[in-house]
Amino acid sequence: MKQMSLISKPNMACGGELNNTRQFARTLSSRRPIHLVLKSSHSVNLFKSRLLVKSLTSRYALRFGIKVYSTSVQRDHIHFVVKIPNRRSYVRFVRTLTAIIARKMGRGLWKFRPFTRVSNWGRDFRGLLDYHFRNDMEVFGVWEYQRSRAGPA
């Protein structure tokens, strides 16, 4: 028989297209990697400005103490795998990065709030890095686009 827990597990994903209400603080971790996604409107092609996005990311990650393991710039969104020292640094990093990119690319660039998911080290972390590599190969045209198994049908 399964024992019920008195304390519910926190939702590890927040923001983006999810219908999360803003009643609780975003779930973040300073010990585990975080998958961060910034979604833009379809009228802007971020892939054309990937060098600008990557240089801004490295500049502000260094300034706020964020460790960036992977960055994948797609046509309408950007994926990151990061490790943050604390919540304050995460907020400063995301606010600064999104504001500077929007200033360079045009107002009204971001479609949703940033999506974050706290992942685990090991298999989950390697899976994220493989996912970023697969996305890069697809956006550069090396591999043909394949809809993910977990995605909508």
PDB file of C-alpha atoms in Angstrom:
ATOM      1  CA  MET A   1       0.000   0.000   0.000  1.00  0.00           C
ATOM      2  CA  LYS A   2       1.282   3.431  -0.918  1.00  0.00           C
ATOM      3  CA  GLN A   3       1.805   5.878   1.920  1.00  0.00           C
ATOM      4  CA  MET A   4       0.420   9.366   1.385  1.00  0.00           C
ATOM      5  CA  SER A   5       2.752  12.262   2.030  1.00  0.00           C
ATOM      6  CA  LEU A   6       1.654  15.096   4.279  1.00  0.00           C
ATOM      7  CA  ILE A   7       3.889  17.531   2.424  1.00  0.00           C
ATOM      8  CA  SER A   8       3.240  17.838  -1.289  1.00  0.00           C
ATOM      9  CA  LYS A   9       6.179  17.992  -3.681  1.00  0.00           C
ATOM     10  CA  PRO A  10       6.803  21.401  -5.240  1.00  0.00           C
ATOM     11  CA  ASN A  11       6.044  21.892  -8.905  1.00  0.00           C
ATOM     12  CA  MET A  12       9.474  21.898 -10.555  1.00  0.00           C
ATOM     13  CA  ALA A  13       8.280  23.668 -13.722  1.00  0.00           C
ATOM     14  CA  CYS A  14       7.004  27.233 -13.787  1.00  0.00           C
ATOM     15  CA  GLY A  15       6.187  29.972 -16.289  1.00  0.00           C
ATOM     16  CA  GLY A  16       5.970  29.890 -20.048  1.00  0.00           C
ATOM     17  CA  GLU A  17       2.732  28.496 -21.476  1.00  0.00           C
ATOM     18  CA  LEU A  18       1.859  26.806 -18.181  1.00  0.00           C
ATOM     19  CA  ASN A  19      -1.150  28.177 -16.360  1.00  0.00           C
ATOM     20  CA  ASN A  20       0.753  28.852 -13.173  1.00  0.00           C
ATOM     21  CA  THR A  21      -0.771  31.498 -10.992  1.00  0.00           C
ATOM     22  CA  ARG A  22       1.631  33.979  -9.457  1.00  0.00           C
ATOM     23  CA  GLN A  23       0.573  33.159  -5.906  1.00  0.00           C
ATOM     24  CA  PHE A  24       3.789  31.323  -5.083  1.00  0.00           C
ATOM     25  CA  ALA A  25       7.450  31.983  -5.747  1.00  0.00           C
ATOM     26  CA  ARG A  26       9.031  30.281  -8.752  1.00  0.00           C
ATOM     27  CA  THR A  27      10.698  26.987  -7.813  1.00  0.00           C
ATOM     28  CA  LEU A  28      14.463  27.420  -8.193  1.00  0.00           C
ATOM     29  CA  SER A  29      17.520  25.611  -6.878  1.00  0.00           C
ATOM     30  CA  SER A  30      21.077  26.797  -6.349  1.00  0.00           C
ATOM     31  CA  ARG A  31      22.344  23.205  -6.224  1.00  0.00           C
ATOM     32  CA  ARG A  32      20.754  21.702  -9.325  1.00  0.00           C
ATOM     33  CA  PRO A  33      20.753  22.684 -13.010  1.00  0.00           C
ATOM     34  CA  ILE A  34      17.834  24.705 -14.350  1.00  0.00           C
ATOM     35  CA  HIS A  35      16.343  24.493 -17.825  1.00  0.00           C
ATOM     36  CA  LEU A  36      15.390  28.048 -18.797  1.00  0.00           C
ATOM     37  CA  VAL A  37      13.396  28.877 -21.946  1.00  0.00           C
ATOM     38  CA  LEU A  38      12.647  32.355 -23.296  1.00  0.00           C
ATOM     39  CA  LYS A  39       9.863  32.339 -25.917  1.00  0.00           C
ATOM     40  CA  SER A  40       9.557  35.171 -28.431  1.00  0.00           C
ATOM     41  CA  SER A  41       6.795  36.188 -30.782  1.00  0.00           C
ATOM     42  CA  HIS A  42       6.774  34.486 -34.191  1.00  0.00           C
ATOM     43  CA  SER A  43       7.444  37.725 -36.069  1.00  0.00           C
ATOM     44  CA  VAL A  44      11.085  37.799 -34.893  1.00  0.00           C
ATOM     45  CA  ASN A  45      13.779  35.326 -35.961  1.00  0.00           C
ATOM     46  CA  LEU A  46      16.187  34.979 -33.020  1.00  0.00           C
ATOM     47  CA  PHE A  47      18.351  32.493 -34.920  1.00  0.00           C
ATOM     48  CA  LYS A  48      19.630  35.262 -37.203  1.00  0.00           C
ATOM     49  CA  SER A  49      20.925  37.094 -34.107  1.00  0.00           C
ATOM     50  CA  ARG A  50      22.343  34.016 -32.336  1.00  0.00           C
ATOM     51  CA  LEU A  51      25.864  35.481 -32.021  1.00  0.00           C
ATOM     52  CA  LEU A  52      24.480  38.594 -30.325  1.00  0.00           C
ATOM     53  CA  VAL A  53      22.338  36.476 -27.984  1.00  0.00           C
ATOM     54  CA  LYS A  54      25.269  34.223 -27.049  1.00  0.00           C
ATOM     55  CA  SER A  55      27.629  37.141 -26.413  1.00  0.00           C
ATOM     56  CA  LEU A  56      25.053  38.937 -24.247  1.00  0.00           C
ATOM     57  CA  THR A  57      24.370  35.705 -22.370  1.00  0.00           C
ATOM     58  CA  SER A  58      28.028  35.130 -21.551  1.00  0.00           C
ATOM     59  CA  ARG A  59      28.539  38.781 -20.539  1.00  0.00           C
ATOM     60  CA  TYR A  60      25.618  38.896 -18.107  1.00  0.00           C
ATOM     61  CA  ALA A  61      26.149  35.365 -16.818  1.00  0.00           C
ATOM     62  CA  LEU A  62      29.655  36.373 -15.802  1.00  0.00           C
ATOM     63  CA  ARG A  63      28.379  39.592 -14.219  1.00  0.00           C
ATOM     64  CA  PHE A  64      25.725  37.837 -12.091  1.00  0.00           C
ATOM     65  CA  GLY A  65      27.621  34.620 -11.296  1.00  0.00           C
ATOM     66  CA  ILE A  66      25.474  32.302 -13.427  1.00  0.00           C
ATOM     67  CA  LYS A  67      27.109  29.114 -14.757  1.00  0.00           C
ATOM     68  CA  VAL A  68      25.830  28.472 -18.308  1.00  0.00           C
ATOM     69  CA  TYR A  69      26.224  24.848 -19.407  1.00  0.00           C
ATOM     70  CA  SER A  70      24.425  25.147 -22.735  1.00  0.00           C
ATOM     71  CA  THR A  71      22.700  27.743 -24.905  1.00  0.00           C
ATOM     72  CA  SER A  72      20.563  26.855 -27.904  1.00  0.00           C
ATOM     73  CA  VAL A  73      19.116  29.700 -29.971  1.00  0.00           C
ATOM     74  CA  GLN A  74      16.150  28.670 -32.133  1.00  0.00           C
ATOM     75  CA  ARG A  75      13.978  30.727 -34.466  1.00  0.00           C
ATOM     76  CA  ASP A  76      11.373  31.678 -31.864  1.00  0.00           C
ATOM     77  CA  HIS A  77      12.874  30.664 -28.512  1.00  0.00           C
ATOM     78  CA  ILE A  78      16.131  30.288 -26.595  1.00  0.00           C
ATOM     79  CA  HIS A  79      17.040  27.328 -24.381  1.00  0.00           C
ATOM     80  CA  PHE A  80      19.554  27.545 -21.538  1.00  0.00           C
ATOM     81  CA  VAL A  81      20.879  25.064 -19.015  1.00  0.00           C
ATOM     82  CA  VAL A  82      22.168  27.135 -16.108  1.00  0.00           C
ATOM     83  CA  LYS A  83      23.180  26.854 -12.480  1.00  0.00           C
ATOM     84  CA  ILE A  84      22.410  29.845 -10.298  1.00  0.00           C
ATOM     85  CA  PRO A  85      24.074  30.921  -7.038  1.00  0.00           C
ATOM     86  CA  ASN A  86      20.836  32.354  -5.589  1.00  0.00           C
ATOM     87  CA  ARG A  87      17.373  33.672  -6.501  1.00  0.00           C
ATOM     88  CA  ARG A  88      18.510  37.298  -6.569  1.00  0.00           C
ATOM     89  CA  SER A  89      21.184  36.569  -9.195  1.00  0.00           C
ATOM     90  CA  TYR A  90      18.675  34.620 -11.310  1.00  0.00           C
ATOM     91  CA  VAL A  91      16.182  37.510 -11.280  1.00  0.00           C
ATOM     92  CA  ARG A  92      18.849  40.061 -12.168  1.00  0.00           C
ATOM     93  CA  PHE A  93      20.245  37.862 -14.944  1.00  0.00           C
ATOM     94  CA  VAL A  94      16.869  37.161 -16.576  1.00  0.00           C
ATOM     95  CA  ARG A  95      15.631  40.746 -16.282  1.00  0.00           C
ATOM     96  CA  THR A  96      18.820  42.190 -17.711  1.00  0.00           C
ATOM     97  CA  LEU A  97      19.219  39.635 -20.511  1.00  0.00           C
ATOM     98  CA  THR A  98      15.596  39.839 -21.682  1.00  0.00           C
ATOM     99  CA  ALA A  99      15.608  43.651 -21.514  1.00  0.00           C
ATOM    100  CA  ILE A 100      18.828  44.031 -23.498  1.00  0.00           C
ATOM    101  CA  ILE A 101      17.778  41.499 -26.150  1.00  0.00           C
ATOM    102  CA  ALA A 102      14.378  43.215 -26.461  1.00  0.00           C
ATOM    103  CA  ARG A 103      16.082  46.588 -26.777  1.00  0.00           C
ATOM    104  CA  LYS A 104      18.260  45.279 -29.627  1.00  0.00           C
ATOM    105  CA  MET A 105      15.543  43.244 -31.419  1.00  0.00           C
ATOM    106  CA  GLY A 106      12.420  45.328 -30.847  1.00  0.00           C
ATOM    107  CA  ARG A 107       9.724  46.036 -28.324  1.00  0.00           C
ATOM    108  CA  GLY A 108       7.183  43.340 -27.479  1.00  0.00           C
ATOM    109  CA  LEU A 109       9.672  40.578 -28.226  1.00  0.00           C
ATOM    110  CA  TRP A 110       8.776  38.162 -25.428  1.00  0.00           C
ATOM    111  CA  LYS A 111       5.537  36.215 -25.680  1.00  0.00           C
ATOM    112  CA  PHE A 112       5.469  34.534 -22.234  1.00  0.00           C
ATOM    113  CA  ARG A 113       7.142  34.734 -18.883  1.00  0.00           C
ATOM    114  CA  PRO A 114      10.386  32.721 -18.740  1.00  0.00           C
ATOM    115  CA  PHE A 115       9.859  28.972 -18.373  1.00  0.00           C
ATOM    116  CA  THR A 116      12.035  27.209 -15.808  1.00  0.00           C
ATOM    117  CA  ARG A 117      12.313  23.606 -14.759  1.00  0.00           C
ATOM    118  CA  VAL A 118      14.622  22.407 -12.022  1.00  0.00           C
ATOM    119  CA  SER A 119      16.291  19.239 -13.281  1.00  0.00           C
ATOM    120  CA  ASN A 120      18.545  16.652 -11.690  1.00  0.00           C
ATOM    121  CA  TRP A 121      22.185  15.836 -12.245  1.00  0.00           C
ATOM    122  CA  GLY A 122      23.037  12.666 -14.129  1.00  0.00           C
ATOM    123  CA  ARG A 123      20.619  11.261 -16.689  1.00  0.00           C
ATOM    124  CA  ASP A 124      18.280  14.272 -16.625  1.00  0.00           C
ATOM    125  CA  PHE A 125      21.178  16.714 -17.118  1.00  0.00           C
ATOM    126  CA  ARG A 126      22.689  14.687 -19.982  1.00  0.00           C
ATOM    127  CA  GLY A 127      19.225  14.461 -21.556  1.00  0.00           C
ATOM    128  CA  LEU A 128      18.940  18.263 -21.512  1.00  0.00           C
ATOM    129  CA  LEU A 129      22.344  18.667 -23.150  1.00  0.00           C
ATOM    130  CA  ASP A 130      21.398  16.070 -25.807  1.00  0.00           C
ATOM    131  CA  TYR A 131      18.106  17.898 -26.395  1.00  0.00           C
ATOM    132  CA  HIS A 132      19.987  21.176 -26.973  1.00  0.00           C
ATOM    133  CA  PHE A 133      22.393  19.444 -29.359  1.00  0.00           C
ATOM    134  CA  ARG A 134      19.477  17.900 -31.298  1.00  0.00           C
ATOM    135  CA  ASN A 135      17.749  21.316 -31.516  1.00  0.00           C
ATOM    136  CA  ASP A 136      20.961  22.905 -32.815  1.00  0.00           C
ATOM    137  CA  MET A 137      21.373  20.229 -35.470  1.00  0.00           C
ATOM    138  CA  GLU A 138      17.767  20.744 -36.588  1.00  0.00           C
ATOM    139  CA  VAL A 139      17.939  24.550 -36.728  1.00  0.00           C
ATOM    140  CA  PHE A 140      21.203  24.447 -38.717  1.00  0.00           C
ATOM    141  CA  GLY A 141      19.598  21.988 -41.145  1.00  0.00           C
ATOM    142  CA  VAL A 142      22.010  19.109 -40.453  1.00  0.00           C
ATOM    143  CA  TRP A 143      19.230  16.849 -39.195  1.00  0.00           C
ATOM    144  CA  GLU A 144      15.589  16.794 -40.228  1.00  0.00           C
ATOM    145  CA  TYR A 145      13.127  18.151 -37.670  1.00  0.00           C
ATOM    146  CA  GLN A 146      11.440  15.413 -35.619  1.00  0.00           C
ATOM    147  CA  ARG A 147       8.557  16.091 -33.308  1.00  0.00           C
ATOM    148  CA  SER A 148       9.456  14.952 -29.799  1.00  0.00           C
ATOM    149  CA  ARG A 149       7.620  11.990 -28.298  1.00  0.00           C
ATOM    150  CA  ALA A 150       6.543  14.042 -25.305  1.00  0.00           C
ATOM    151  CA  GLY A 151       5.125  16.847 -27.459  1.00  0.00           C
ATOM    152  CA  PRO A 152       1.511  17.213 -28.567  1.00  0.00           C
ATOM    153  CA  ALA A 153       0.325  14.966 -31.380  1.00  0.00           C
TER     154      ALA A 153
END
